[in-house]
XYZ file of C-alpha atoms in Angstrom:
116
model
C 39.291 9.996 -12.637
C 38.092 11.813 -9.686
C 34.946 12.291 -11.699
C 34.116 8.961 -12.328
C 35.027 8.062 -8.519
C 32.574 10.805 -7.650
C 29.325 9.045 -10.301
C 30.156 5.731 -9.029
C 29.942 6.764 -5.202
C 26.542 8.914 -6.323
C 25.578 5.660 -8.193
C 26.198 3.252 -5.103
C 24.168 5.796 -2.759
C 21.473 6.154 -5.094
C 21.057 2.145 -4.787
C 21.554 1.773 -1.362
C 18.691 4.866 -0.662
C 16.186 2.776 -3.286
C 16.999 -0.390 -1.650
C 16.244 0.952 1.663
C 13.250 2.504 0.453
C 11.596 -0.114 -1.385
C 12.186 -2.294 1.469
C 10.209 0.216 4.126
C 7.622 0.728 1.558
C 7.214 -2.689 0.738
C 6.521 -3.688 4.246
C 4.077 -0.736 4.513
C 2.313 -1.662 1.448
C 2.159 -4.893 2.512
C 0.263 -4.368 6.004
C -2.043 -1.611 4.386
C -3.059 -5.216 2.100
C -2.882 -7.551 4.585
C -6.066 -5.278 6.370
C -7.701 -4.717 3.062
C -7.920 -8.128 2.469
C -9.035 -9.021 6.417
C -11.354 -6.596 5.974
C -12.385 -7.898 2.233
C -12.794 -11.659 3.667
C -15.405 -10.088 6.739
C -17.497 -8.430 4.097
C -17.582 -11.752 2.076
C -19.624 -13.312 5.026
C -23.214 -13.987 4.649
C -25.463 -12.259 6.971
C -27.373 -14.767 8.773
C -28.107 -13.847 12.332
C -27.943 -10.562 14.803
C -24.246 -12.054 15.455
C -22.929 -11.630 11.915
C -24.953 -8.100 11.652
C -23.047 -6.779 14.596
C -19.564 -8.119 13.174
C -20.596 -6.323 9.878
C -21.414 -2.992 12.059
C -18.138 -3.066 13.723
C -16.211 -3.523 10.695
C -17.920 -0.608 9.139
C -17.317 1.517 11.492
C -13.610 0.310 11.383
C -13.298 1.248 8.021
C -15.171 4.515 8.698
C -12.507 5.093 11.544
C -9.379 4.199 9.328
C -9.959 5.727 6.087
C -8.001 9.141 6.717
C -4.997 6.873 7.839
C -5.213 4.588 4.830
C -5.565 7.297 2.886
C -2.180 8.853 4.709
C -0.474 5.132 4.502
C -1.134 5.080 1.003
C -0.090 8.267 -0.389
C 3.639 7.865 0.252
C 3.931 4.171 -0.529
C 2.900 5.758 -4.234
C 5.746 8.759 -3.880
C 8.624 5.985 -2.796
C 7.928 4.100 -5.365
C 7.335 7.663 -8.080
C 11.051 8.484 -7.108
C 13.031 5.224 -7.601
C 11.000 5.074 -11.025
C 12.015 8.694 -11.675
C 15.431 7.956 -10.919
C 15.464 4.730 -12.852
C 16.599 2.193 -10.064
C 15.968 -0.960 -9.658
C 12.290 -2.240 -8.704
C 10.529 -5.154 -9.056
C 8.034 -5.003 -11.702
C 5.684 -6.933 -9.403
C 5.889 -4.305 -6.658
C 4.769 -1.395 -9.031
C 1.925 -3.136 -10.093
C 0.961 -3.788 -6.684
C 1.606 -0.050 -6.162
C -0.615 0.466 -9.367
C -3.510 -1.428 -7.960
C -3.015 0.239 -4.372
C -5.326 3.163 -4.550
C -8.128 1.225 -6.228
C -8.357 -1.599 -4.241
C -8.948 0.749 -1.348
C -11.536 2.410 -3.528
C -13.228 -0.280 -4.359
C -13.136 -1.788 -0.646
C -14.886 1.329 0.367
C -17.317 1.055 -2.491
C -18.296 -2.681 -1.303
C -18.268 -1.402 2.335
C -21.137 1.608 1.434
C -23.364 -1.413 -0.659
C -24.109 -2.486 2.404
């Protein structure tokens, strides 16, 4: 009896420590795509005067300036989400494909950012 009293308080801890660490990580994964896409929607403008070239200048150099911290942001939103997988607790199937898809999109920002 003590036993089982023991799993189901490791069990109830285990939750609350996935709970409170997909809801951190969510929020952190959340910004780092909230300035992907900003920074996705500037690159989608035409280039039409001096205006728009300096706009696209700036924003390349913001991406040059935050690619170590993205990078850093990045890295343990994937290991948060690696150990309530590993640990089989609950997560929303939505959230690890957004996880998934993390890395790439960043990649593939930078990609578009050196085309131009």
């Amino acid at each position: 009896q003590l036993k089982f009293g023991l799993m189901t308080e490791i069990n109830s801890c285990n939750r609350r420590i996935a709970f409170l660490l997909r809801k951190k990580y969510h929020r952190e994964m959340d910004y780092v795509y909230a300035v992907m896409n900003e920074m996705d929607r500037k690159l989608d403008r035409t280039i039409t005067d001096l205006d728009d070239v300096r706009m696209i200048m700036e924003l390349l150099k913001r991406i040059r300036d935050q690619e170590v911290d993205m990078e850093l942001k990045i890295e343990p939103i994937e290991e948060a989400y690696n150990v309530i997988t590993r640990y089989d607790l609950p997560v929303d199937k939505e959230d690890l494909e957004q996880v998934d898809s993390l890395r790439y999109t960043w990649q593939k920002l930078l990609a578009r950012a050196m085309m131009l």
